[in-house]
Amino acid sequence: MTPPVPTLLVLDADPPPRLGRLTGRARIVHTDAAGLAARLPAADALLVWDFASHAVREAWPGEGPRPRWVHTASAGVDHLMCPELAASDTVVTNARGVFDRPIAEYVAALVLAIAKDLPETLGLQRERTWRHREARRVAGTRACVVGSGPIGRAIVRTLKALDITTALVGRVPRTGIHGPDDLDRLMSRADWVIAAAPLTEQTQGMFDAHRFGVMQPSACFINVGRGRLVDEDALVRALTRRWIAAAALDVFTAEPLPADSPLWDVPGLIVSPHMSGDTIGWRDELGTQFVELYERWAAGRSLPNVVDKKRGYVPGH
């Protein structure tokens, strides 16, 4: 007797994923956030394509069976984790590997843009103003990269190509990686502090008034991790009081960033709309990755990118 075809539930976002390769191998059911709770009990697997939604975290504690596997098309999993999911037997995987190099390139672009004062150059061009200035040299500067996963390691490799001396900070110290106890010391010596850590109970709000206070007045802060890693009010004060020279945020506590947020107008701050990992064709890469994982899962093979649900990230960082 032919085994039943698994039911794959997709929490949709626009544009939807291309799952044509799974035709005949999965019964694909699409849902929005409002319909998720009602459809969860009938699903064998869940693809969280709308990785900005908190619908999974809200719907998971309900009644009935739950999918045996959840995959999120994102590096972070904080948007879907809840105590009930963490305590379950459900396997959770993420999109580890898709965003590493694009985010590293974006960080390098921000470092160069800040060092060479490109935002001011573009502003002066719009004003038709010729104002000669001197720019900073990048080679020989120091960077402290916080978050020792694939994204953090890719950032380190890219910055080293610019002849920037880098220090990588992770959850636990090991060869080539500093532990949290070294963070203040490394930040105090760094020209560039780059946040690329996952959001966990331990990392939430870790960049606060104290941390901005230990940075050099000439230093710059960049966040491509999660918005809630940063006390945004403390960052605003640090920039307006010139405790630090500049900052760039690609992620925020509230997204989209509200039009009335003070962050839009802070001197020395570059705001970008959570796009550091989004290169042309990135959705196709995410879809291809999921299909390959689905084929492994359906065949009963072990899955890569399995998240430690207690820690909130894939181990081995």
Short mmCIF file of C-alpha atoms in Angstrom, two decimals:
data_model
loop_
_atom_site.label_atom_id
_atom_site.label_comp_id
_atom_site.label_asym_id
_atom_site.label_seq_id
_atom_site.Cartn_x
_atom_site.Cartn_y
_atom_site.Cartn_z
CA MET A 1 0.00 0.00 0.00
CA THR A 2 1.33 3.42 -0.98
CA PRO A 3 2.05 5.58 2.09
CA PRO A 4 0.02 8.78 2.35
CA VAL A 5 1.51 11.94 0.91
CA PRO A 6 2.63 14.31 3.72
CA THR A 7 0.71 17.53 4.20
CA LEU A 8 2.95 20.58 3.93
CA LEU A 9 1.48 23.74 5.41
CA VAL A 10 2.97 27.01 4.14
CA LEU A 11 2.63 30.25 6.09
CA ASP A 12 2.62 32.47 3.05
CA ALA A 13 4.20 35.79 2.21
CA ASP A 14 4.19 37.59 -1.11
CA PRO A 15 5.63 36.33 -3.41
CA PRO A 16 4.92 32.70 -2.42
CA PRO A 17 7.65 30.03 -2.63
CA ARG A 18 8.21 28.03 -5.78
CA LEU A 19 7.54 24.45 -4.76
CA GLY A 20 6.86 22.86 -8.15
CA ARG A 21 9.45 20.15 -7.53
CA LEU A 22 7.26 18.81 -4.73
CA THR A 23 4.27 18.17 -7.00
CA GLY A 24 2.93 14.71 -6.17
CA ARG A 25 5.27 14.39 -3.19
CA ALA A 26 3.45 16.74 -0.83
CA ARG A 27 -0.07 17.97 -0.32
CA ILE A 28 0.66 21.67 -0.15
CA VAL A 29 -1.76 23.84 1.82
CA HIS A 30 -1.27 27.60 1.94
CA THR A 31 -2.45 29.78 4.80
CA ASP A 32 -2.16 33.27 6.16
CA ALA A 33 -1.62 34.15 9.81
CA ALA A 34 -5.36 34.17 10.56
CA GLY A 35 -5.83 30.60 9.31
CA LEU A 36 -2.69 29.07 10.77
CA ALA A 37 -4.07 27.83 14.10
CA ALA A 38 -6.95 25.96 12.45
CA ARG A 39 -4.67 24.20 9.94
CA LEU A 40 -1.76 23.27 12.20
CA PRO A 41 -3.26 19.99 13.51
CA ALA A 42 -3.54 18.51 9.99
CA ALA A 43 0.01 19.41 8.91
CA ASP A 44 2.97 17.05 8.89
CA ALA A 45 5.44 19.86 8.12
CA LEU A 46 5.30 23.65 8.26
CA LEU A 47 7.22 26.08 6.08
CA VAL A 48 7.35 29.52 7.66
CA TRP A 49 7.80 31.51 4.47
CA ASP A 50 6.52 34.68 6.16
CA PHE A 51 9.51 34.90 8.49
CA ALA A 52 8.48 38.34 9.77
CA SER A 53 5.25 36.95 11.23
CA HIS A 54 4.78 35.97 14.87
CA ALA A 55 1.80 33.80 13.95
CA VAL A 56 3.53 30.50 14.76
CA ARG A 57 4.45 31.65 18.25
CA GLU A 58 0.83 32.68 18.82
CA ALA A 59 -0.88 29.65 17.23
CA TRP A 60 1.37 26.82 18.40
CA PRO A 61 0.04 26.50 22.00
CA GLY A 62 -3.47 25.52 20.73
CA GLU A 63 -5.19 22.12 20.79
CA GLY A 64 -4.50 19.11 18.58
CA PRO A 65 -1.46 17.52 16.93
CA ARG A 66 1.40 19.62 15.67
CA PRO A 67 3.74 19.28 12.64
CA ARG A 68 6.74 17.02 13.10
CA TRP A 69 9.01 19.52 11.34
CA VAL A 70 9.06 23.33 11.11
CA HIS A 71 11.37 25.17 8.73
CA THR A 72 11.75 28.95 8.74
CA ALA A 73 13.08 30.77 5.68
CA SER A 74 15.29 32.95 7.89
CA ALA A 75 18.46 32.72 9.94
CA GLY A 76 16.78 33.81 13.18
CA VAL A 77 14.08 31.76 14.93
CA ASP A 78 13.02 34.19 17.65
CA HIS A 79 9.85 35.09 15.75
CA LEU A 80 8.44 31.57 16.05
CA MET A 81 9.79 30.10 19.27
CA CYS A 82 7.46 29.70 22.25
CA PRO A 83 7.73 27.45 25.35
CA GLU A 84 5.35 24.87 23.86
CA LEU A 85 7.34 24.54 20.64
CA ALA A 86 10.63 24.46 22.54
CA ALA A 87 9.35 21.61 24.74
CA SER A 88 7.90 19.59 21.84
CA ASP A 89 9.46 16.83 19.75
CA THR A 90 9.08 18.96 16.61
CA VAL A 91 12.32 19.48 14.69
CA VAL A 92 13.03 23.11 13.79
CA THR A 93 15.43 24.09 10.98
CA ASN A 94 16.49 27.46 9.59
CA ALA A 95 17.94 28.95 6.41
CA ARG A 96 21.51 28.86 7.61
CA GLY A 97 23.95 29.34 4.75
CA VAL A 98 21.84 31.50 2.44
CA PHE A 99 22.56 34.90 3.97
CA ASP A 100 26.19 34.62 5.13
CA ARG A 101 28.07 36.19 2.23
CA PRO A 102 25.44 38.79 1.27
CA ILE A 103 25.35 40.12 4.84
CA ALA A 104 29.15 40.13 5.03
CA GLU A 105 29.29 42.14 1.80
CA TYR A 106 26.71 44.57 3.16
CA VAL A 107 28.71 45.10 6.35
CA ALA A 108 31.85 45.77 4.31
CA ALA A 109 29.88 48.27 2.22
CA LEU A 110 28.72 50.06 5.37
CA VAL A 111 32.24 50.18 6.78
CA LEU A 112 33.56 51.70 3.56
CA ALA A 113 30.62 54.10 3.23
CA ILE A 114 31.13 55.42 6.75
CA ALA A 115 34.92 55.59 6.50
CA LYS A 116 34.79 57.41 3.16
CA ASP A 117 31.88 59.66 4.23
CA LEU A 118 29.75 58.59 1.25
CA PRO A 119 26.40 59.65 2.78
CA GLU A 120 27.69 63.22 3.07
CA THR A 121 29.13 63.09 -0.46
CA LEU A 122 25.75 62.05 -1.90
CA GLY A 123 23.98 64.73 0.13
CA LEU A 124 26.37 67.41 -1.12
CA GLN A 125 25.90 66.20 -4.68
CA ARG A 126 22.15 66.68 -4.38
CA GLU A 127 22.84 70.22 -3.17
CA ARG A 128 25.37 70.83 -6.01
CA THR A 129 27.94 71.68 -3.36
CA TRP A 130 31.69 71.12 -3.86
CA ARG A 131 33.25 70.54 -0.44
CA HIS A 132 36.59 68.78 -0.24
CA ARG A 133 37.09 66.56 2.79
CA GLU A 134 39.51 63.95 4.10
CA ALA A 135 38.32 60.36 4.59
CA ARG A 136 39.37 57.67 7.02
CA ARG A 137 41.68 54.85 6.06
CA VAL A 138 40.13 51.39 6.60
CA ALA A 139 43.27 49.25 6.40
CA GLY A 140 44.85 48.81 9.80
CA THR A 141 41.68 49.52 11.78
CA ARG A 142 40.15 47.07 14.28
CA ALA A 143 36.76 45.37 14.27
CA CYS A 144 34.92 43.47 17.00
CA VAL A 145 32.33 41.10 15.49
CA VAL A 146 29.76 39.80 17.97
CA GLY A 147 28.17 36.52 16.91
CA SER A 148 30.36 33.59 15.93
CA GLY A 149 27.92 31.76 13.65
CA PRO A 150 28.28 31.49 9.86
CA ILE A 151 27.27 35.12 9.34
CA GLY A 152 29.76 36.44 11.89
CA ARG A 153 32.54 34.28 10.46
CA ALA A 154 31.75 35.46 6.92
CA ILE A 155 31.94 39.07 8.13
CA VAL A 156 35.35 38.39 9.66
CA ARG A 157 36.67 36.89 6.42
CA THR A 158 35.40 39.83 4.37
CA LEU A 159 36.80 42.47 6.71
CA LYS A 160 40.17 40.74 6.79
CA ALA A 161 40.28 41.17 3.00
CA LEU A 162 40.17 44.92 3.69
CA ASP A 163 43.17 44.52 6.03
CA ILE A 164 41.00 45.12 9.11
CA THR A 165 42.19 43.35 12.25
CA THR A 166 39.20 41.38 13.57
CA ALA A 167 38.18 39.80 16.87
CA LEU A 168 35.22 37.40 16.93
CA VAL A 169 33.08 37.02 20.05
CA GLY A 170 30.83 34.02 20.69
CA ARG A 171 28.79 32.45 23.46
CA VAL A 172 31.73 30.43 24.78
CA PRO A 173 35.47 31.03 24.28
CA ARG A 174 37.39 28.60 22.08
CA THR A 175 40.21 28.63 19.58
CA GLY A 176 39.92 31.80 17.50
CA ILE A 177 36.78 32.98 19.31
CA HIS A 178 36.55 35.17 22.39
CA GLY A 179 33.92 34.70 25.09
CA PRO A 180 31.47 37.27 26.51
CA ASP A 181 33.89 38.22 29.29
CA ASP A 182 36.21 39.74 26.68
CA LEU A 183 33.53 41.86 25.00
CA ASP A 184 33.98 45.14 26.87
CA ARG A 185 37.75 45.04 26.43
CA LEU A 186 37.49 44.31 22.71
CA MET A 187 34.81 46.97 22.16
CA SER A 188 36.95 49.58 23.90
CA ARG A 189 39.73 49.00 21.35
CA ALA A 190 37.59 48.60 18.23
CA ASP A 191 37.01 51.09 15.43
CA TRP A 192 34.06 48.98 14.22
CA VAL A 193 31.67 47.04 16.48
CA ILE A 194 29.42 44.74 14.46
CA ALA A 195 26.43 42.91 15.96
CA ALA A 196 25.57 39.66 14.19
CA ALA A 197 24.37 37.54 17.12
CA PRO A 198 21.09 35.61 17.37
CA LEU A 199 18.40 36.99 19.66
CA THR A 200 18.23 35.00 22.91
CA GLU A 201 17.51 35.80 26.55
CA GLN A 202 21.25 36.33 27.02
CA THR A 203 21.72 38.67 24.05
CA GLN A 204 18.59 40.81 24.27
CA GLY A 205 19.57 44.41 25.01
CA MET A 206 23.27 43.55 25.25
CA PHE A 207 24.26 46.76 23.45
CA ASP A 208 23.16 49.28 26.05
CA ALA A 209 24.39 52.53 27.54
CA HIS A 210 27.26 50.76 29.27
CA ARG A 211 28.47 49.10 26.06
CA PHE A 212 28.23 52.30 24.02
CA GLY A 213 30.05 54.04 26.86
CA VAL A 214 33.09 51.79 26.61
CA MET A 215 33.49 52.43 22.87
CA GLN A 216 35.96 54.99 21.54
CA PRO A 217 34.55 58.39 20.45
CA SER A 218 35.83 57.62 16.94
CA ALA A 219 34.21 54.16 16.81
CA CYS A 220 31.21 53.07 14.75
CA PHE A 221 28.47 50.54 15.54
CA ILE A 222 26.70 48.31 12.99
CA ASN A 223 23.77 45.97 13.68
CA VAL A 224 22.82 43.26 11.16
CA GLY A 225 21.67 40.77 13.80
CA ARG A 226 18.34 41.46 15.48
CA GLY A 227 16.82 44.78 16.49
CA ARG A 228 16.30 43.80 20.10
CA LEU A 229 20.02 43.23 20.59
CA VAL A 230 20.22 47.01 20.94
CA ASP A 231 18.80 49.48 23.43
CA GLU A 232 17.80 51.95 20.73
CA ASP A 233 17.27 54.84 23.17
CA ALA A 234 20.80 54.32 24.47
CA LEU A 235 22.14 54.34 20.91
CA VAL A 236 20.33 57.60 20.17
CA ARG A 237 21.92 59.17 23.25
CA ALA A 238 25.35 57.81 22.35
CA LEU A 239 25.17 59.37 18.90
CA THR A 240 23.66 62.71 19.90
CA ARG A 241 26.14 63.11 22.74
CA ARG A 242 28.95 61.96 20.45
CA TRP A 243 30.02 59.06 22.63
CA ILE A 244 30.52 57.25 19.31
CA ALA A 245 31.10 58.63 15.82
CA ALA A 246 28.51 56.82 13.71
CA ALA A 247 26.20 53.83 13.46
CA ALA A 248 24.27 51.80 10.90
CA LEU A 249 21.16 49.77 11.67
CA ASP A 250 19.61 47.24 9.30
CA VAL A 251 17.32 45.72 11.95
CA PHE A 252 15.05 47.37 14.50
CA THR A 253 12.88 46.62 17.51
CA ALA A 254 9.80 47.60 15.47
CA GLU A 255 9.72 46.77 11.76
CA PRO A 256 8.86 48.51 9.52
CA LEU A 257 10.46 51.41 11.38
CA PRO A 258 7.63 53.86 12.24
CA ALA A 259 7.72 57.17 10.42
CA ASP A 260 7.78 59.03 13.74
CA SER A 261 10.77 57.09 15.11
CA PRO A 262 13.60 59.38 16.25
CA LEU A 263 16.07 57.02 14.59
CA TRP A 264 15.33 58.52 11.18
CA ASP A 265 16.86 61.86 12.17
CA VAL A 266 19.79 60.90 14.42
CA PRO A 267 23.05 62.49 13.19
CA GLY A 268 25.55 59.90 12.01
CA LEU A 269 23.05 57.03 11.74
CA ILE A 270 22.42 55.06 8.54
CA VAL A 271 18.99 53.37 8.46
CA SER A 272 18.30 50.51 6.03
CA PRO A 273 15.11 48.40 5.82
CA HIS A 274 16.31 44.93 6.92
CA MET A 275 17.88 44.23 3.54
CA SER A 276 21.46 43.25 4.30
CA GLY A 277 20.95 39.62 3.28
CA ASP A 278 18.52 40.20 0.44
CA THR A 279 20.29 39.96 -2.90
CA ILE A 280 18.70 39.40 -6.31
CA GLY A 281 17.36 35.83 -6.40
CA TRP A 282 17.45 35.30 -2.62
CA ARG A 283 13.88 33.99 -2.46
CA ASP A 284 14.67 31.39 -5.10
CA GLU A 285 17.67 30.28 -3.02
CA LEU A 286 15.45 29.94 0.03
CA GLY A 287 12.92 27.90 -1.93
CA THR A 288 15.58 25.62 -3.39
CA GLN A 289 17.08 25.08 0.05
CA PHE A 290 13.69 24.13 1.49
CA VAL A 291 12.91 21.67 -1.31
CA GLU A 292 16.25 19.93 -0.72
CA LEU A 293 15.53 19.73 3.00
CA TYR A 294 12.02 18.42 2.32
CA GLU A 295 13.41 15.63 0.14
CA ARG A 296 15.74 14.59 2.95
CA TRP A 297 12.95 14.77 5.53
CA ALA A 298 10.50 12.76 3.40
CA ALA A 299 13.15 10.10 2.86
CA GLY A 300 13.75 9.81 6.61
CA ARG A 301 17.27 11.18 6.39
CA SER A 302 18.83 13.49 8.98
CA LEU A 303 18.40 17.23 8.46
CA PRO A 304 21.10 19.92 8.54
CA ASN A 305 20.48 23.31 10.15
CA VAL A 306 18.64 21.81 13.14
CA VAL A 307 18.01 24.51 15.75
CA ASP A 308 18.67 23.90 19.43
CA LYS A 309 15.25 25.10 20.59
CA LYS A 310 16.46 25.88 24.10
CA ARG A 311 19.35 28.04 22.90
CA GLY A 312 17.57 29.57 19.92
CA TYR A 313 20.15 28.87 17.22
CA VAL A 314 21.94 26.06 15.37
CA PRO A 315 24.72 24.63 17.58
CA GLY A 316 28.31 24.68 16.43
CA HIS A 317 28.58 28.49 16.35
#
